[in-house]
């Protein structure tokens, strides 16, 4: 499968590095408005570099693209790729606002495209197993969900200038909570701390509750204020409690602890660890799933409807924070 990556920031560069090694793929090109960055990635991986996605799509013979641009610049390359009949993997979130998200969803449907949306928790074996257990009734009916995703201040430095805590970080856990709770989400109440992120109009930390139509509830906690020396750079948890059992997932280090004379660390082994120069973890498995399912003509692990539901909960949380009152979840957009 001949593939290109549009957007070569942190995540896009990881896409390119993994796809360049994929046995079923030929990484043809990468594209970024920062041509120096695109050329650096292309030079390392032995592919071509473009600075304009329209030129990339018009001049390269492709079967698929992954689009890892900032979410405010995701619609146009997605539409252009869809019009060429390419298989598409979109990074999340799909837009800065729910209205932006709905424009992406509507455009993809108009073009007859069925893109995958890259919610990588589905490719983490722990979460995949939890989904199976919940779907089989192994914990009875879900009663409550707790999700925590705490990061260091590096998140503010790298991401706050162009995205926000809920859209970039907590949305993973929101989407997974919606997956393992069969009932639709109804109402959200959220409160936030705004200090370091005030210049960006964003939040340092958020705590939120979500009520489902069957009476089940979820509690979310997220922040990116921990010091950079935090042993585990990302501190996540996900607890699913049912009336017949529970599934508890903790941490991203997968149990590894490293002690040296300089520091004590718990390296992230869950999301995109690099081992022997190779991208592994959930991101790699998610990219593999996109390639495998695209080649086989199968639907994506996470599609537009599932992604839009999570974006609607994020939108409700933001509205709740702004008003100080509970907010209903917008179930429109075909979700």
Coordinates of C-alpha atoms in Angstrom, one line a residue:
X1 CA 0.0 0.0 0.0
X2 CA 1.5 3.3 -1.1
X3 CA 1.0 5.8 1.7
X4 CA 1.8 9.4 2.7
X5 CA 1.8 11.3 6.0
X6 CA 0.4 14.9 6.1
X7 CA 1.7 16.7 9.1
X8 CA 5.1 15.9 10.5
X9 CA 4.9 17.2 14.1
X10 CA 5.4 14.9 17.0
X11 CA 2.7 12.4 16.1
X12 CA 2.9 12.7 12.4
X13 CA 6.7 12.0 12.5
X14 CA 5.9 8.8 14.5
X15 CA 3.3 7.8 11.9
X16 CA 6.0 8.2 9.2
X17 CA 8.7 6.3 11.1
X18 CA 6.4 3.4 11.7
X19 CA 4.8 3.2 8.3
X20 CA 8.3 3.4 6.7
X21 CA 9.0 0.1 8.3
X22 CA 5.7 -1.6 7.7
X23 CA 6.0 -4.6 5.5
X24 CA 2.8 -3.9 3.6
X25 CA 3.5 -0.2 3.0
X26 CA 5.7 2.0 0.9
X27 CA 6.1 5.4 2.5
X28 CA 6.0 7.6 -0.6
X29 CA 6.1 11.1 0.9
X30 CA 5.6 13.3 3.9
X31 CA 4.1 16.8 3.9
X32 CA 4.3 19.8 6.2
X33 CA 4.0 23.5 5.8
X34 CA 7.3 23.6 7.7
X35 CA 9.4 22.3 4.7
X36 CA 12.6 22.0 6.8
X37 CA 10.8 19.6 9.1
X38 CA 9.3 17.7 6.3
X39 CA 12.7 17.4 4.6
X40 CA 14.3 16.2 7.8
X41 CA 11.7 13.4 8.2
X42 CA 11.9 12.5 4.5
X43 CA 15.7 12.4 4.6
X44 CA 15.7 10.1 7.6
X45 CA 13.2 7.8 6.0
X46 CA 14.1 7.9 2.3
X47 CA 10.9 9.4 0.9
X48 CA 9.9 12.6 -0.8
X49 CA 9.0 15.9 1.1
X50 CA 6.2 18.2 0.1
X51 CA 5.1 21.5 1.7
X52 CA 1.6 21.6 0.1
X53 CA -0.9 18.7 0.5
X54 CA -2.6 19.6 -2.8
X55 CA 0.6 19.2 -4.7
X56 CA 1.3 15.9 -2.8
X57 CA -2.0 14.5 -3.7
X58 CA -1.8 15.6 -7.3
X59 CA 1.7 14.4 -8.0
X60 CA 2.1 11.2 -6.0
X61 CA 0.5 7.8 -6.7
X62 CA -1.1 6.9 -3.4
X63 CA -3.5 4.4 -1.9
X64 CA -3.8 6.0 1.6
X65 CA -2.8 8.9 3.8
X66 CA -2.6 9.6 7.4
X67 CA -3.5 13.2 8.4
X68 CA -1.8 14.4 11.6
X69 CA -2.0 18.2 11.1
X70 CA -3.3 20.4 13.9
X71 CA -7.0 20.0 14.1
X72 CA -7.7 23.5 12.8
X73 CA -6.1 22.4 9.5
X74 CA -7.6 19.0 9.1
X75 CA -10.7 19.5 7.0
X76 CA -9.1 20.6 3.6
X77 CA -6.5 17.7 3.3
X78 CA -9.2 15.2 4.4
X79 CA -11.6 16.4 1.7
X80 CA -8.9 16.4 -0.9
X81 CA -7.8 12.9 0.0
X82 CA -11.4 11.6 0.0
X83 CA -12.0 13.1 -3.5
X84 CA -9.1 10.9 -4.7
X85 CA -10.7 7.8 -3.2
X86 CA -7.8 7.3 -0.8
X87 CA -8.0 5.4 2.5
X88 CA -7.7 7.9 5.3
X89 CA -6.6 7.9 8.9
X90 CA -7.4 11.1 10.8
X91 CA -5.8 12.0 14.1
X92 CA -8.1 13.2 16.8
X93 CA -9.6 15.6 17.6
X94 CA -11.4 16.3 14.4
X95 CA -11.8 20.1 15.0
X96 CA -11.4 22.9 17.5
X97 CA -15.2 23.1 18.1
X98 CA -18.1 20.8 17.7
X99 CA -19.3 22.9 14.7
X100 CA -15.8 22.3 13.1
X101 CA -16.1 18.5 13.8
X102 CA -19.6 18.4 12.2
X103 CA -18.1 20.1 9.1
X104 CA -15.5 17.4 8.9
X105 CA -18.1 14.6 9.4
X106 CA -20.5 16.1 6.8
X107 CA -17.7 16.6 4.2
X108 CA -16.5 13.0 4.6
X109 CA -20.1 11.7 4.2
X110 CA -20.6 13.9 1.1
X111 CA -17.5 12.4 -0.4
X112 CA -18.5 8.8 0.6
X113 CA -15.4 8.4 2.7
X114 CA -15.2 6.2 5.8
X115 CA -12.0 7.4 7.5
X116 CA -10.5 5.9 10.6
X117 CA -10.0 8.2 13.6
X118 CA -6.9 7.4 15.6
X119 CA -8.1 6.7 19.2
X120 CA -5.2 4.5 20.1
X121 CA -6.6 3.1 23.4
X122 CA -8.5 0.6 21.2
X123 CA -5.1 -0.8 20.2
X124 CA -3.9 -1.2 23.8
X125 CA -4.3 -4.9 24.7
X126 CA -5.6 -3.9 28.2
X127 CA -8.4 -1.8 26.9
X128 CA -9.2 -4.2 24.1
X129 CA -9.6 -7.0 26.6
X130 CA -11.7 -4.7 28.8
X131 CA -14.0 -4.1 25.8
X132 CA -14.4 -7.8 25.3
X133 CA -15.2 -8.4 28.9
X134 CA -17.8 -5.6 29.1
X135 CA -19.4 -6.7 25.8
X136 CA -19.7 -10.3 27.0
X137 CA -21.4 -9.2 30.3
X138 CA -18.4 -10.2 32.3
X139 CA -18.9 -7.4 34.9
X140 CA -22.7 -7.2 34.6
X141 CA -24.1 -3.8 33.8
X142 CA -21.7 -0.9 34.0
X143 CA -22.5 1.3 37.0
X144 CA -19.6 3.7 37.2
X145 CA -16.5 4.6 35.3
X146 CA -13.5 6.5 36.5
X147 CA -10.8 7.8 34.2
X148 CA -7.7 9.7 35.0
X149 CA -5.1 11.2 32.6
X150 CA -2.5 13.4 34.2
X151 CA 0.5 14.8 32.3
X152 CA 3.4 17.0 33.0
X153 CA 3.8 20.7 32.2
X154 CA 5.5 19.7 29.0
X155 CA 2.0 19.3 27.6
X156 CA 1.3 23.0 28.2
X157 CA 4.6 23.9 26.5
X158 CA 4.0 21.7 23.5
X159 CA 0.3 21.6 23.0
X160 CA -1.5 24.5 24.7
X161 CA -0.6 27.1 22.0
X162 CA -2.7 25.2 19.4
X163 CA -5.0 22.8 21.2
X164 CA -6.5 22.1 24.7
X165 CA -6.4 19.6 27.5
X166 CA -9.8 18.1 26.9
X167 CA -9.6 17.8 23.1
X168 CA -6.0 16.5 23.0
X169 CA -5.8 14.4 26.1
X170 CA -9.0 13.4 28.0
X171 CA -10.9 12.7 24.8
X172 CA -9.2 9.3 24.6
X173 CA -10.8 8.3 27.9
X174 CA -14.1 9.9 27.1
X175 CA -14.3 7.9 23.9
X176 CA -13.4 4.7 25.7
X177 CA -16.0 5.3 28.4
X178 CA -18.6 5.7 25.7
X179 CA -17.5 2.5 24.1
X180 CA -17.9 0.3 27.2
X181 CA -21.1 2.0 28.4
X182 CA -23.9 0.9 26.0
X183 CA -26.3 3.7 26.9
X184 CA -25.9 7.1 25.2
X185 CA -24.4 10.0 27.2
X186 CA -26.9 12.6 28.4
X187 CA -25.6 15.2 30.8
X188 CA -22.2 16.6 31.9
X189 CA -21.0 18.8 34.8
X190 CA -17.4 20.0 34.7
X191 CA -15.2 22.4 36.6
X192 CA -11.7 23.6 35.6
X193 CA -8.6 25.3 37.0
X194 CA -7.2 28.0 34.7
X195 CA -3.8 29.3 35.6
X196 CA -0.8 28.6 33.4
X197 CA -3.1 28.0 30.4
X198 CA -5.0 31.4 30.8
X199 CA -3.0 33.0 27.9
X200 CA -4.3 30.2 25.7
X201 CA -7.9 30.4 26.8
X202 CA -7.6 26.8 28.0
X203 CA -7.5 24.7 31.2
X204 CA -4.8 23.5 33.5
X205 CA -7.0 20.8 35.1
X206 CA -10.6 19.6 34.7
X207 CA -12.8 17.3 36.8
X208 CA -16.1 16.3 35.2
X209 CA -19.0 13.9 35.7
X210 CA -21.1 12.3 32.9
X211 CA -24.5 10.7 33.3
X212 CA -25.7 8.0 30.8
X213 CA -29.3 7.4 29.8
X214 CA -29.5 4.2 31.8
X215 CA -28.4 6.0 35.0
X216 CA -24.7 4.9 35.0
X217 CA -22.2 7.6 35.7
X218 CA -18.6 8.4 34.9
X219 CA -16.0 10.6 36.6
X220 CA -13.1 12.1 34.7
X221 CA -10.0 13.8 36.1
X222 CA -7.3 15.3 33.9
X223 CA -4.4 17.8 34.1
X224 CA -1.0 18.7 32.6
X225 CA 0.6 20.5 35.6
X226 CA 2.9 17.8 37.0
X227 CA 6.6 18.7 37.1
X228 CA 8.7 17.4 34.2
X229 CA 10.6 15.2 36.7
X230 CA 7.5 13.1 37.4
X231 CA 8.7 9.5 37.3
X232 CA 5.9 8.4 35.0
X233 CA 5.5 11.2 32.4
X234 CA 1.9 10.2 31.8
X235 CA -0.2 9.0 34.8
X236 CA -3.4 7.4 33.5
X237 CA -6.0 5.1 35.0
X238 CA -9.3 3.6 33.9
X239 CA -11.7 1.8 36.2
X240 CA -14.9 0.2 34.9
X241 CA -17.2 -0.9 37.7
X242 CA -20.3 -3.1 37.0
X243 CA -22.9 -4.7 39.2
X244 CA -21.2 -8.0 38.6
X245 CA -17.5 -7.2 38.7
X246 CA -14.9 -4.7 37.6
X247 CA -11.9 -4.0 35.3
X248 CA -9.1 -1.8 36.6
X249 CA -6.3 -0.4 34.4
X250 CA -3.5 1.6 35.9
X251 CA -0.5 3.4 34.5
X252 CA 1.4 3.7 31.3
X253 CA 4.7 2.1 32.5
X254 CA 3.3 -1.4 32.3
X255 CA 5.1 -2.2 35.6
X256 CA 8.7 -1.2 34.6
X257 CA 10.7 0.9 37.1
X258 CA 14.1 2.2 36.3
X259 CA 16.5 3.5 39.0
X260 CA 19.8 5.1 38.2
X261 CA 22.2 7.4 40.1
X262 CA 20.5 10.3 38.4
X263 CA 16.8 9.6 38.6
X264 CA 13.9 7.2 39.3
X265 CA 11.7 6.8 36.2
X266 CA 8.7 4.7 35.0
X267 CA 9.0 5.0 31.2
X268 CA 5.8 5.0 29.1
X269 CA 5.6 1.5 27.6
X270 CA 1.9 1.8 26.6
X271 CA 1.5 4.5 24.1
X272 CA 4.5 4.9 21.7
X273 CA 7.7 3.7 23.2
X274 CA 10.7 3.4 20.9
X275 CA 12.6 0.2 21.3
X276 CA 15.7 -0.5 19.2
X277 CA 14.7 2.4 17.0
X278 CA 11.3 1.0 16.3
X279 CA 7.9 2.6 17.3
X280 CA 5.9 0.1 19.4
X281 CA 2.9 0.3 21.7
X282 CA -0.6 1.3 21.1
X283 CA 0.2 3.9 18.4
X284 CA 2.0 1.3 16.3
X285 CA -0.7 -1.3 16.7
X286 CA -3.3 1.4 15.8
X287 CA -1.5 2.2 12.6
X288 CA -1.1 -1.5 11.8
X289 CA -4.9 -1.9 12.3
X290 CA -5.5 0.9 9.9
X291 CA -3.3 -0.6 7.2
X292 CA -4.7 -4.1 7.7
X293 CA -8.3 -3.1 7.7
X294 CA -7.9 -0.7 4.8
X295 CA -6.3 -3.4 2.7
X296 CA -9.0 -5.9 3.6
X297 CA -11.9 -3.4 3.0
X298 CA -13.0 -3.6 6.7
X299 CA -14.5 -0.7 8.6
X300 CA -12.1 1.2 10.9
X301 CA -11.6 0.4 14.6
X302 CA -13.1 3.9 15.4
X303 CA -15.1 5.7 12.8
X304 CA -16.7 9.1 12.4
X305 CA -19.8 8.3 14.5
X306 CA -17.8 7.1 17.5
X307 CA -15.4 10.0 17.2
X308 CA -18.2 12.6 17.0
X309 CA -19.9 11.2 20.2
X310 CA -16.6 11.8 22.1
X311 CA -16.3 15.3 20.6
X312 CA -19.9 16.1 21.7
X313 CA -19.0 15.2 25.3
X314 CA -15.9 17.4 25.1
X315 CA -18.1 20.2 23.9
X316 CA -20.6 19.7 26.7
X317 CA -17.7 19.8 29.3
X318 CA -16.5 23.1 27.8
X319 CA -20.0 24.6 27.9
X320 CA -20.4 23.4 31.5
X321 CA -17.1 25.0 32.6
X322 CA -18.1 28.2 30.8
X323 CA -21.5 28.5 32.4
X324 CA -20.9 26.8 35.8
X325 CA -24.0 24.6 35.2
X326 CA -24.7 21.1 33.8
X327 CA -24.8 20.7 30.0
X328 CA -26.6 18.3 27.9
X329 CA -24.7 16.3 25.3
X330 CA -25.5 17.2 21.7
X331 CA -26.5 14.0 20.0
X332 CA -26.8 15.5 16.5
X333 CA -24.5 15.0 13.6
X334 CA -25.8 11.6 12.9
X335 CA -24.2 10.2 16.0

